[in-house]
Amino acid sequence: MFMKKKTVLLALISIVMLVLAACGFGGKKEEGTKDSGKGKDSKQDLNLVIPSEPPSLNPQLATDSTSGAVLRSVFEGLTRVDKDGKVQPAVAEKIDVSDDKKTYTFHLRDSKWSNGDAVTAKDFKYAWEFALNPKNASEYASILYSIKGAEAFNLGKGKVEDVGIEVKDDKTLVVTLENPTPYFTEITAFYTAMPVNEKVATENKKWSAEGGEGYVSNGPFTLSDWKHSASLTLKKNDSYWDKEAVSLNNVNIKMVESEATANRMFKNNEIDFLGSPFQTVPLDAIDGYKKDKSLNIEDYAAIYEYKMNTTGEFTKNVNIRKALALSIDRQGLIDNVVKGEQTPALGMVPTAIAGFEDDRGYITDNNLDEAKKALAKGMEELGIKDAKDVKINISINTSEAHAAIAQYIQEGWTKNLGITTKIDNSEWQVFLDKMSSLDYTVGRMGWIADYNDAYTFLERYDSAKNGNNDTGWENKEYTDLMKKAVKETDEAKREKLLKDGEKILMTEFPVAPVYFYTNLWVEKDYVKNMAPTSLGEISLKDVKIEK
């Protein structure tokens, strides 16, 4: 996802959806734009806003939920996740799985790229190997590590020839896995695993930087126009194999940084939907939408978290990190600020994930006594006598919601721990760069499940080099547990390995979990089939307008 997904995360990088981020332009209507709510638009035009310029619309280079929301509509993988959250055949019309569950044979249907070229097995092989090639610095390459030889190649320890991706012919792709991976067909629906037209990408290295005919895709929509820092226009793809199932003709997307402006646009009938994974319902609008019963709230497999730079002057100390994590008043934050019926996060895996529904007992919320003890111990270890000399910067991306959360946590840390805190606000891409380069002390982030399994939340920290880590933290015991979990086929034993790993995270605190998201959105009554899945995804292929 939040986000960076890094950021679903996450950013992450979304609901209230705070995995989403920020940068854009105001809510002024372009000349000639008609109000959808007044019935003047084309019957099948959908109007949306996103909070920022998508950092990348190359499937293998994107890492955030804003880019992902667009990519899922203009590209399509071997499989897709439908509006009910179920995996369905997509470019692959048939999938054969070997008895040992380690070899998948994908039989591709007749489908075409938006420029008329046939989509082939070679396009998938090209895209996946591009993501895994360390020269391309794809931060989401690790999602493909279940493929044989993929991790070794990505880490510079193996050859591309040894990666288990084989093209039998134009319509047949054979993928060999390191170990049985029950959620592999969910991975093949994720945007990192979507194909890229090899001919187009090799002839033009910047093919994904602009919209129009040069942006060749294979999904239900094309990126017909991209006005940077202003708007995107998606148009129904006449070359799409299942175009008869697509109702929408156009999706008009403006970039609006301000949640308040986006909310006014919704109330003024300029947009038809407000919520994840596009833009956030503002905190101060939640009570009003609850009162008129138009607010939708659903469980969401996502976490809002504060990452710690474990190489930082103060946050290199585990007890300082522990003090920060334990002294967050999560329930107070939920009740007084975010107000979306979220759940305090007392672990790293959301309770929406099977096997992790219950409190695992790692910490208690707002444990000030233990937090103060940890702070005193950390100060002693660092040779600090006055708590005011512990200086913590909270880095956030531009967002009213992130700012309100940061202010609440800042006030708690200042009042209860006596430390010095400041809030550092940056535009989305600058913020992502700071997180990736460890140019921060504490940074807000979010993570949305890429697939419905605890591993998607825990594998981010299997190595300091993992593109979704952003903390500098690494622990050999934790790394070994993750490796064992990947190979373990006994479900109960695998769950224990993952929980043992989660316990290490909740002992060393490279991350302070804050709350588990709910998904909040409002929509016009004529918008149908647009409810997000439990992973926060919306398939615009399924959406229709009924006026």
C-alpha positions as a printed NumPy array, in Angstrom:
array([[  0.   ,   0.   ,   0.   ],
       [ -0.02 ,   2.933,   2.952],
       [  1.808,   4.589,   1.013],
       [  4.616,   4.671,   0.4  ],
       [  3.016,   1.574,   1.069],
       [  6.037,   1.417,   2.296],
       [  3.172,   2.938,   2.244],
       [  0.239,   1.373,   1.709],
       [  3.062,   1.719,   3.01 ],
       [  0.956,   2.821,   3.829],
       [  2.288,   4.899,   3.06 ],
       [  2.205,   4.501,   2.773],
       [  1.315,   5.252,   3.056],
       [ -5.068,   6.116,   4.001],
       [ -8.16 ,   6.279,   6.146],
       [ -8.921,   7.876,   8.148],
       [ -6.565,   6.94 ,   5.586],
       [ -3.38 ,   8.249,   6.53 ],
       [ -1.294,   5.991,   4.512],
       [ -2.075,   8.438,   1.772],
       [ -0.023,  11.468,   1.293],
       [  0.081,  14.788,  -0.085],
       [  0.996,  17.293,  -2.728],
       [ -1.121,  18.754,  -5.365],
       [ -3.254,  21.647,  -6.306],
       [ -6.36 ,  23.329,  -5.046],
       [ -9.924,  22.345,  -5.697],
       [-10.742,  24.812,  -8.404],
       [-12.789,  23.324, -11.223],
       [-11.271,  23.381, -14.67 ],
       [-13.127,  25.332, -17.296],
       [-15.874,  23.237, -18.808],
       [-16.11 ,  20.78 , -15.906],
       [-19.687,  19.873, -15.032],
       [-21.016,  18.899, -11.634],
       [-21.55 ,  15.142, -11.586],
       [-24.134,  15.383,  -8.849],
       [-26.413,  17.473, -11.037],
       [-26.744,  14.802, -13.675],
       [-24.994,  16.784, -16.404],
       [-21.948,  14.533, -16.838],
       [-21.706,  11.608, -19.17 ],
       [-23.627,   8.807, -17.464],
       [-20.508,   6.715, -16.96 ],
       [-17.947,   9.354, -15.946],
       [-16.503,   9.112, -12.433],
       [-14.864,  12.099, -10.727],
       [-12.243,  11.563,  -8.011],
       [ -9.368,  13.28 ,  -6.244],
       [ -6.009,  11.963,  -5.098],
       [ -3.782,  13.793,  -2.608],
       [ -0.603,  13.999,  -4.637],
       [  1.282,  13.543,  -7.853],
       [  1.818,   9.767,  -8.131],
       [  5.573,   9.272,  -7.487],
       [  5.728,   6.564, -10.164],
       [  3.292,   4.966, -12.577],
       [  5.754,   2.237, -13.516],
       [  4.359,  -0.928, -11.859],
       [  7.797,  -2.185, -10.864],
       [  8.962,   1.129,  -9.347],
       [  5.831,   2.265,  -7.51 ],
       [  5.731,   1.882,  -3.728],
       [  2.819,   3.988,  -2.51 ],
       [ -0.948,   3.702,  -2.297],
       [ -1.639,   6.732,  -4.51 ],
       [  0.337,   5.252,  -7.414],
       [ -1.136,   1.829,  -6.694],
       [ -4.709,   3.104,  -6.882],
       [ -4.049,   4.279, -10.452],
       [ -1.934,   1.32 , -11.542],
       [ -4.639,  -1.196, -10.606],
       [ -6.93 ,   0.423, -13.153],
       [ -4.54 ,   0.834, -16.069],
       [ -2.68 ,  -2.482, -15.749],
       [ -3.764,  -6.031, -15.094],
       [ -1.755,  -8.982, -13.843],
       [ -2.113, -12.702, -14.306],
       [ -4.804, -12.539, -11.628],
       [ -6.925,  -9.766, -10.146],
       [ -8.721,  -9.172,  -6.857],
       [-12.419,  -8.49 ,  -7.372],
       [-14.73 ,  -6.186,  -5.413],
       [-15.374,  -8.964,  -2.889],
       [-11.655,  -9.406,  -2.252],
       [-11.478, -12.73 ,  -4.07 ],
       [ -8.723, -13.707,  -6.508],
       [ -9.982, -14.131, -10.069],
       [ -8.288, -15.129, -13.351],
       [ -7.209, -12.107, -15.376],
       [ -4.585, -12.224, -18.126],
       [ -4.16 , -15.881, -17.15 ],
       [ -7.358, -17.741, -18.012],
       [ -6.104, -20.991, -16.509],
       [ -3.557, -21.844, -13.802],
       [ -2.068, -25.303, -13.206],
       [ -0.338, -25.966,  -9.886],
       [  2.008, -28.907,  -9.341],
       [  1.371, -31.475,  -6.626],
       [  4.185, -30.069,  -4.493],
       [  2.658, -26.553,  -4.839],
       [  5.971, -25.145,  -6.095],
       [  5.364, -24.849,  -9.838],
       [  2.661, -22.632, -11.337],
       [  1.873, -22.795, -15.034],
       [ -0.073, -19.764, -16.243],
       [ -1.947, -20.136, -19.521],
       [ -2.537, -16.676, -20.951],
       [ -5.746, -15.701, -22.732],
       [ -5.814, -13.64 , -25.932],
       [ -5.32 , -10.102, -24.675],
       [ -3.782,  -6.955, -26.075],
       [ -1.842,  -3.914, -25.015],
       [ -3.445,  -0.518, -25.547],
       [ -1.288,  -0.079, -28.683],
       [ -2.652,  -3.298, -30.181],
       [  0.34 ,  -5.559, -29.414],
       [ -0.403,  -8.994, -27.986],
       [  0.312,  -9.449, -24.276],
       [  2.776, -12.326, -24.022],
       [  4.493, -14.396, -21.359],
       [  7.718, -12.566, -22.25 ],
       [  6.159,  -9.293, -21.052],
       [  5.674, -10.778, -17.59 ],
       [  9.168, -12.246, -17.495],
       [ 10.633,  -8.905, -18.581],
       [  8.711,  -6.948, -15.932],
       [  9.5  ,  -9.322, -13.063],
       [ 13.188,  -9.514, -13.92 ],
       [ 13.273,  -5.715, -14.205],
       [ 11.923,  -5.477, -10.645],
       [ 14.455,  -8.012,  -9.374],
       [ 17.448,  -6.499, -11.158],
       [ 19.364,  -4.655,  -8.396],
       [ 20.399,  -1.976, -10.911],
       [ 16.774,  -0.783, -11.051],
       [ 16.422,  -0.318,  -7.268],
       [ 12.829,  -1.544,  -7.162],
       [ 11.865,  -1.165,  -3.506],
       [  9.107,  -3.763,  -3.872],
       [ 11.324,  -6.461,  -5.391],
       [ 11.054,  -8.503,  -2.201],
       [  7.398,  -9.289,  -2.909],
       [  8.699, -11.634,  -5.648],
       [ 11.151, -13.442,  -3.356],
       [  8.936, -16.534,  -3.227],
       [ 10.149, -17.248,  -6.779],
       [ 13.154, -19.546,  -6.967],
       [ 16.408, -17.61 ,  -7.222],
       [ 14.679, -14.223,  -7.042],
       [ 16.134, -13.078,  -3.728],
       [ 19.657, -14.146,  -4.643],
       [ 19.497, -12.258,  -7.933],
       [ 18.046,  -9.142,  -6.32 ],
       [ 20.753,  -9.115,  -3.646],
       [ 23.524,  -9.534,  -6.214],
       [ 24.302, -13.082,  -5.132],
       [ 22.775, -14.95 ,  -8.06 ],
       [ 22.198, -14.843, -11.8  ],
       [ 19.071, -13.881, -13.654],
       [ 19.307, -17.194, -15.517],
       [ 18.685, -18.993, -12.217],
       [ 15.439, -17.161, -11.464],
       [ 12.476, -19.545, -11.764],
       [ 10.602, -17.708, -14.519],
       [ 10.336, -19.614, -17.796],
       [  8.578, -18.678, -21.018],
       [  7.377, -21.875, -22.679],
       [  5.744, -19.95 , -25.513],
       [  3.869, -16.673, -25.997],
       [  0.876, -17.979, -24.037],
       [  2.574, -20.063, -21.341],
       [  4.514, -18.814, -18.308],
       [  5.986, -21.323, -15.858],
       [  7.013, -20.055, -12.425],
       [  8.945, -22.184,  -9.945],
       [  8.867, -21.198,  -6.276],
       [ 11.435, -21.69 ,  -3.538],
       [  8.725, -23.073,  -1.243],
       [  4.964, -23.553,  -1.349],
       [  3.375, -20.106,  -1.085],
       [ -0.391, -20.307,  -0.541],
       [ -0.933, -16.614,  -1.325],
       [  1.099, -16.602,  -4.557],
       [ -1.943, -15.907,  -6.759],
       [ -2.558, -12.816,  -4.599],
       [  1.01 , -11.691,  -5.324],
       [  0.401, -12.091,  -9.062],
       [ -2.463,  -9.599,  -8.712],
       [ -0.23 ,  -6.995,  -7.036],
       [  1.092,  -4.159,  -9.189],
       [  4.773,  -5.148,  -8.929],
       [  3.843,  -8.38 , -10.737],
       [  1.946,  -6.684, -13.555],
       [  3.394,  -6.955, -17.054],
       [  5.158,  -4.265, -19.042],
       [  5.323,  -4.161, -22.832],
       [  8.951,  -5.162, -23.356],
       [  9.243,  -3.554, -26.787],
       [  7.865,  -0.203, -25.579],
       [  9.964,  -0.154, -22.394],
       [ 13.242,  -1.039, -24.109],
       [ 12.752,   1.537, -26.865],
       [ 11.778,   4.326, -24.451],
       [ 13.206,   4.2  , -20.93 ],
       [ 10.87 ,   7.051, -19.903],
       [  7.707,   5.412, -21.213],
       [  5.92 ,   5.704, -17.845],
       [  6.649,   9.406, -17.245],
       [  3.788,  10.812, -19.365],
       [  0.237,   9.889, -20.293],
       [ -1.17 ,   9.487, -23.79 ],
       [ -0.373,   6.955, -26.514],
       [  3.196,   6.429, -25.282],
       [  1.92 ,   5.078, -21.971],
       [  1.083,   1.545, -23.06 ],
       [ -0.932,  -0.55 , -20.609],
       [ -3.173,  -3.606, -20.596],
       [ -5.838,  -2.862, -17.983],
       [ -9.486,  -1.85 , -18.221],
       [ -8.446,   1.815, -18.611],
       [ -5.709,   3.768, -20.357],
       [ -3.875,   6.793, -18.99 ],
       [ -5.124,   9.128, -21.692],
       [ -3.847,  12.329, -20.075],
       [ -1.452,  13.269, -17.261],
       [ -1.12 ,  16.913, -16.309],
       [  1.648,  16.756, -13.748],
       [  0.744,  18.108, -10.3  ],
       [ -2.771,  18.758, -11.558],
       [ -4.822,  15.868, -12.927],
       [ -5.04 ,  12.429, -14.511],
       [ -7.642,  11.168, -16.962],
       [ -8.344,   7.48 , -17.391],
       [-10.282,   6.33 , -20.422],
       [-11.949,   2.991, -21.08 ],
       [ -9.491,   0.76 , -22.915],
       [-11.054,  -0.462, -26.143],
       [ -8.27 ,  -3.043, -26.483],
       [ -9.006,  -4.629, -23.095],
       [-10.002,  -8.279, -23.368],
       [-13.004,  -7.886, -21.023],
       [-14.102,  -4.406, -22.084],
       [-17.782,  -5.414, -22.114],
       [-17.603,  -5.767, -18.322],
       [-16.325,  -2.183, -17.911],
       [-19.091,   0.369, -17.354],
       [-17.162,   3.597, -16.842],
       [-16.115,   5.608, -19.897],
       [-13.845,   8.099, -18.138],
       [-12.325,   8.565, -14.702],
       [-11.361,  12.187, -14.064],
       [ -8.869,  12.524, -11.221],
       [ -7.67 ,  15.828,  -9.787],
       [ -4.736,  16.167,  -7.423],
       [ -5.919,  17.932,  -4.276],
       [ -3.552,  18.061,  -1.328],
       [ -6.026,  19.466,   1.186],
       [ -8.509,  17.045,   2.727],
       [-10.75 ,  20.02 ,   3.555],
       [-10.784,  21.135,  -0.081],
       [-11.538,  17.601,  -1.223],
       [-14.4  ,  17.431,   1.256],
       [-15.883,  20.687,  -0.08 ],
       [-15.632,  19.293,  -3.591],
       [-17.59 ,  16.211,  -2.509],
       [-20.29 ,  18.315,  -0.862],
       [-20.444,  20.566,  -3.946],
       [-20.938,  17.521,  -6.202],
       [-17.62 ,  18.026,  -7.987],
       [-16.435,  14.537,  -7.036],
       [-18.386,  11.322,  -6.536],
       [-16.349,   9.473,  -3.9  ],
       [-14.136,  10.493,  -0.984],
       [-11.983,   7.986,   0.854],
       [ -9.238,   5.426,   0.552],
       [ -7.341,   4.675,  -1.598],
       [ -7.833,   8.022,  -3.311],
       [ -8.187,  10.858,  -0.783],
       [ -8.991,  10.974,   2.904],
       [-12.184,  11.887,   4.71 ],
       [-11.046,  14.843,   6.875],
       [-10.99 ,  14.322,  10.625],
       [-13.298,  17.246,  11.309],
       [-15.887,  15.931,   8.827],
       [-16.259,  12.477,  10.355],
       [-18.799,  13.382,  13.026],
       [-21.045,  15.102,  10.466],
       [-21.013,  12.126,   8.117],
       [-21.724,   9.825,  11.055],
       [-24.695,  11.996,  12.031],
       [-26.292,  11.873,   8.586],
       [-25.434,   8.158,   8.337],
       [-23.508,   8.536,   5.086],
       [-20.144,   7.447,   6.491],
       [-19.079,   3.907,   5.616],
       [-16.723,   2.167,   8.08 ],
       [-15.203,  -1.257,   7.422],
       [-12.349,  -3.281,   8.894],
       [ -9.086,  -2.814,   7.123],
       [ -5.897,  -4.898,   7.085],
       [ -3.604,  -1.928,   7.586],
       [ -1.54 ,  -0.269,  10.303],
       [ -0.641,   3.328,  11.147],
       [  2.839,   3.36 ,  12.656],
       [  5.744,   5.522,  13.756],
       [  9.042,   4.228,  12.434],
       [ 12.243,   4.84 ,  14.383],
       [ 15.609,   5.591,  12.794],
       [ 17.72 ,   3.08 ,  14.715],
       [ 20.895,   4.838,  13.539],
       [ 19.779,   8.196,  14.978],
       [ 21.489,  10.021,  17.855],
       [ 18.742,   9.164,  20.349],
       [ 16.66 ,   6.486,  18.648],
       [ 19.688,   4.211,  18.262],
       [ 18.983,   3.346,  21.894],
       [ 16.378,   0.621,  22.356],
       [ 15.145,   2.038,  25.658],
       [ 14.518,   5.472,  24.165],
       [ 12.538,   3.756,  21.41 ],
       [ 10.661,   1.722,  24.002],
       [  9.79 ,   4.834,  25.994],
       [  8.398,   6.537,  22.898],
       [  6.342,   3.5  ,  21.908],
       [  4.886,   2.764,  25.341],
       [  3.876,   6.361,  26.1  ],
       [  1.54 ,   6.809,  23.121],
       [ -2.074,   7.12 ,  24.232],
       [ -3.605,   5.203,  21.354],
       [ -7.174,   5.031,  22.581],
       [ -7.144,   8.73 ,  23.405],
       [ -5.881,   9.451,  19.892],
       [ -8.679,   7.367,  18.4  ],
       [-11.399,   8.877,  20.586],
       [-10.32 ,  12.497,  20.279],
       [ -8.559,  12.85 ,  16.927],
       [ -9.076,  10.186,  14.265],
       [-12.573,   9.088,  15.409],
       [-12.917,   6.268,  12.902],
       [-13.486,   3.358,  15.289],
       [ -9.901,   2.216,  14.794],
       [ -8.26 ,  -0.269,  17.186],
       [ -5.152,   0.518,  19.269],
       [ -2.23 ,  -1.361,  17.696],
       [ -0.444,  -3.371,  20.372],
       [  1.36 ,  -5.51 ,  17.821],
       [  2.569,  -5.205,  14.236],
       [ -0.06 ,  -7.415,  12.532],
       [ -3.647,  -6.118,  12.27 ],
       [ -6.403,  -8.092,  13.925],
       [ -8.068,  -8.371,  10.487],
       [ -5.444, -11.008,   9.591],
       [ -6.412, -14.627,  10.321],
       [ -4.666, -16.043,  13.4  ],
       [ -3.828, -12.592,  14.754],
       [ -7.295, -11.524,  15.901],
       [ -6.439, -11.522,  19.61 ],
       [ -4.164,  -9.304,  21.702],
       [ -0.772, -11.049,  21.801],
       [  0.148,  -9.31 ,  25.082],
       [  3.327,  -7.555,  23.954],
       [  2.529,  -4.118,  25.416],
       [ -0.313,  -2.223,  27.035],
       [ -1.623,   1.075,  25.743],
       [ -0.331,   4.328,  27.296],
       [  1.926,   2.542,  29.819],
       [  3.524,   5.648,  31.32 ],
       [  5.183,   3.918,  34.279],
       [  7.14 ,   1.536,  32.071],
       [  7.804,   4.291,  29.542],
       [  9.408,   6.508,  32.199],
       [ 11.553,   3.623,  33.451],
       [ 12.723,   2.92 ,  29.895],
       [ 13.481,   6.603,  29.335],
       [ 15.555,   6.831,  32.51 ],
       [ 17.507,   3.726,  31.528],
       [ 18.065,   4.988,  27.995],
       [ 19.257,   8.367,  29.226],
       [ 21.7  ,   6.66 ,  31.568],
       [ 23.053,   4.538,  28.724],
       [ 23.488,   7.634,  26.539],
       [ 24.955,   9.768,  29.319],
       [ 22.047,  12.238,  29.324],
       [ 20.976,  13.856,  32.604],
       [ 18.069,  16.095,  31.549],
       [ 15.125,  14.667,  29.598],
       [ 14.874,  17.937,  27.664],
       [ 18.168,  17.027,  26.019],
       [ 16.46 ,  14.078,  24.319],
       [ 15.399,  15.705,  21.047],
       [ 12.934,  13.931,  18.785],
       [ 11.765,  15.183,  15.395],
       [  8.5  ,  13.706,  14.115],
       [  8.589,  13.615,  10.31 ],
       [  5.281,  13.649,   8.444],
       [  4.113,  14.335,   4.915],
       [  1.783,  17.267,   4.255],
       [ -1.659,  16.359,   5.56 ],
       [ -4.061,  17.89 ,   8.06 ],
       [ -4.691,  14.438,   9.512],
       [ -1.035,  13.475,   9.912],
       [ -0.371,  16.869,  11.497],
       [ -3.209,  16.432,  14.006],
       [ -1.956,  12.977,  14.97 ],
       [  1.627,  14.183,  15.297],
       [  0.535,  17.107,  17.492],
       [ -1.387,  14.775,  19.796],
       [  1.57 ,  12.407,  20.177],
       [  3.996,  15.317,  20.488],
       [  1.985,  16.801,  23.366],
       [  1.916,  13.44 ,  25.13 ],
       [  5.662,  12.916,  24.8  ],
       [  6.416,  16.446,  25.984],
       [  4.017,  16.326,  28.937],
       [  4.625,  12.771,  30.122],
       [  8.302,  12.233,  29.284],
       [  9.596,  15.802,  29.396],
       [ 11.557,  15.38 ,  26.15 ],
       [ 11.939,  17.971,  23.387],
       [  9.934,  17.269,  20.255],
       [  9.381,  19.039,  16.939],
       [  7.282,  18.225,  13.887],
       [  8.989,  18.174,  10.495],
       [  6.573,  18.485,   7.561],
       [  7.551,  17.69 ,   3.948],
       [  5.901,  17.293,   0.568],
       [  5.226,  13.62 ,  -0.282],
       [  8.19 ,  12.759,  -2.494],
       [ 10.633,  14.669,  -0.256],
       [  9.19 ,  12.819,   2.723],
       [  9.647,   9.431,   1.044],
       [ 13.246,  10.304,   0.207],
       [ 13.909,  11.257,   3.847],
       [ 12.507,   7.976,   5.08 ],
       [ 14.466,   5.898,   2.577],
       [ 17.755,   7.691,   3.327],
       [ 17.226,   7.576,   7.131],
       [ 17.224,  11.367,   7.226],
       [ 14.706,  11.454,  10.074],
       [ 14.306,  10.596,  13.771],
       [ 10.739,   9.309,  14.028],
       [  8.578,   9.112,  10.893],
       [  4.931,   8.388,  10.373],
       [  4.156,   5.619,   7.953],
       [  1.409,   3.188,   7.143],
       [  1.249,  -0.273,   5.686],
       [ -1.59 ,  -1.973,   3.858],
       [ -1.569,  -5.743,   3.431],
       [ -0.338,  -6.692,  -0.032],
       [ -2.004, -10.06 ,   0.495],
       [ -4.014, -11.55 ,   3.332],
       [ -1.201, -13.   ,   5.428],
       [  0.812, -11.793,   8.445],
       [  4.053, -12.179,   6.505],
       [  3.29 ,  -9.072,   4.433],
       [  3.588,  -6.969,   7.608],
       [  6.603,  -8.748,   9.087],
       [  8.895,  -9.422,   6.119],
       [  9.62 ,  -5.686,   5.765],
       [ 12.144,  -5.961,   8.593],
       [ 13.925,  -9.165,   7.571],
       [ 16.932,  -7.079,   6.533],
       [ 18.132,  -3.497,   6.839],
       [ 18.45 ,  -3.604,   3.037],
       [ 14.781,  -4.413,   2.52 ],
       [ 13.37 ,  -1.529,   0.473],
       [ 10.376,  -1.258,   2.81 ],
       [ 12.354,  -1.267,   6.078],
       [ 13.34 ,   2.411,   6.432],
       [ 14.624,   1.995,   9.99 ],
       [ 18.187,   0.694,   9.64 ],
       [ 17.233,  -2.113,  12.04 ],
       [ 18.325,  -5.699,  11.543],
       [ 18.264,  -8.705,  13.865],
       [ 19.73 , -12.097,  12.95 ],
       [ 17.26 , -14.048,  15.067],
       [ 14.38 , -12.199,  13.408],
       [ 15.832, -12.769,   9.932],
       [ 16.146, -16.498,  10.669],
       [ 12.553, -16.687,  11.909],
       [ 11.293, -15.093,   8.705],
       [ 13.318, -17.537,   6.604],
       [ 11.924, -20.462,   8.579],
       [  8.374, -19.136,   8.251],
       [  8.725, -19.032,   4.463],
       [  9.72 , -22.7  ,   4.372],
       [  7.309, -23.982,   7.026],
       [  4.313, -25.819,   5.573],
       [  2.617, -26.645,   8.882],
       [  0.152, -23.795,   9.422],
       [  0.294, -23.794,  13.227],
       [  4.106, -23.922,  13.326],
       [  4.344, -21.162,  10.734],
       [  1.991, -18.951,  12.747],
       [  4.158, -19.439,  15.842],
       [  7.303, -18.484,  13.918],
       [  5.637, -15.293,  12.735],
       [  4.434, -14.418,  16.232],
       [  7.905, -15.082,  17.644],
       [  9.218, -12.611,  15.089],
       [  6.536, -10.064,  15.96 ],
       [  7.563, -10.356,  19.618],
       [ 11.129,  -9.342,  18.72 ],
       [  9.823,  -6.255,  16.926],
       [  7.757,  -5.435,  19.999],
       [ 10.842,  -5.796,  22.213],
       [ 13.343,  -3.796,  20.165],
       [ 10.855,  -1.253,  18.762],
       [ 12.282,  -0.255,  15.378],
       [  8.625,   0.684,  14.888],
       [  5.963,   1.928,  17.281],
       [  2.565,   0.624,  16.149],
       [ -0.152,   3.238,  16.663],
       [ -3.504,   1.889,  15.463],
       [ -5.071,  -0.568,  13.086],
       [ -7.033,   1.208,  10.419],
       [-10.63 ,   1.122,   9.526],
       [-11.615,   2.139,   6.03 ],
       [-13.731,   5.308,   5.922],
       [-15.457,   6.624,   2.834],
       [-18.481,   8.497,   1.544],
       [-19.959,   8.189,  -1.917],
       [-22.822,   9.553,  -3.954],
       [-25.843,   7.27 ,  -3.983],
       [-25.523,   6.736,  -7.734],
       [-22.029,   5.228,  -7.422],
       [-22.198,   1.424,  -7.315],
       [-19.658,  -1.32 ,  -6.528],
       [-16.994,   1.035,  -5.171],
       [-16.584,  -0.279,  -1.631],
       [-12.886,  -0.952,  -0.882],
       [-11.825,  -4.521,  -0.14 ],
       [-10.328,  -5.464,   3.242],
       [ -6.943,  -4.706,   1.651],
       [ -8.098,  -1.186,   0.775],
       [ -8.266,  -1.781,  -2.968],
       [-10.933,  -0.598,  -5.38 ],
       [-11.447,  -2.193,  -8.768],
       [-12.703,   0.585, -11.025],
       [-13.477,  -2.129, -13.54 ],
       [-16.468,  -3.049, -11.376],
       [-17.751,   0.483, -10.732],
       [-20.832,   1.834, -12.467],
       [-22.941,   4.984, -12.33 ],
       [-26.701,   4.558, -11.92 ],
       [-28.584,   7.868, -12.131]])
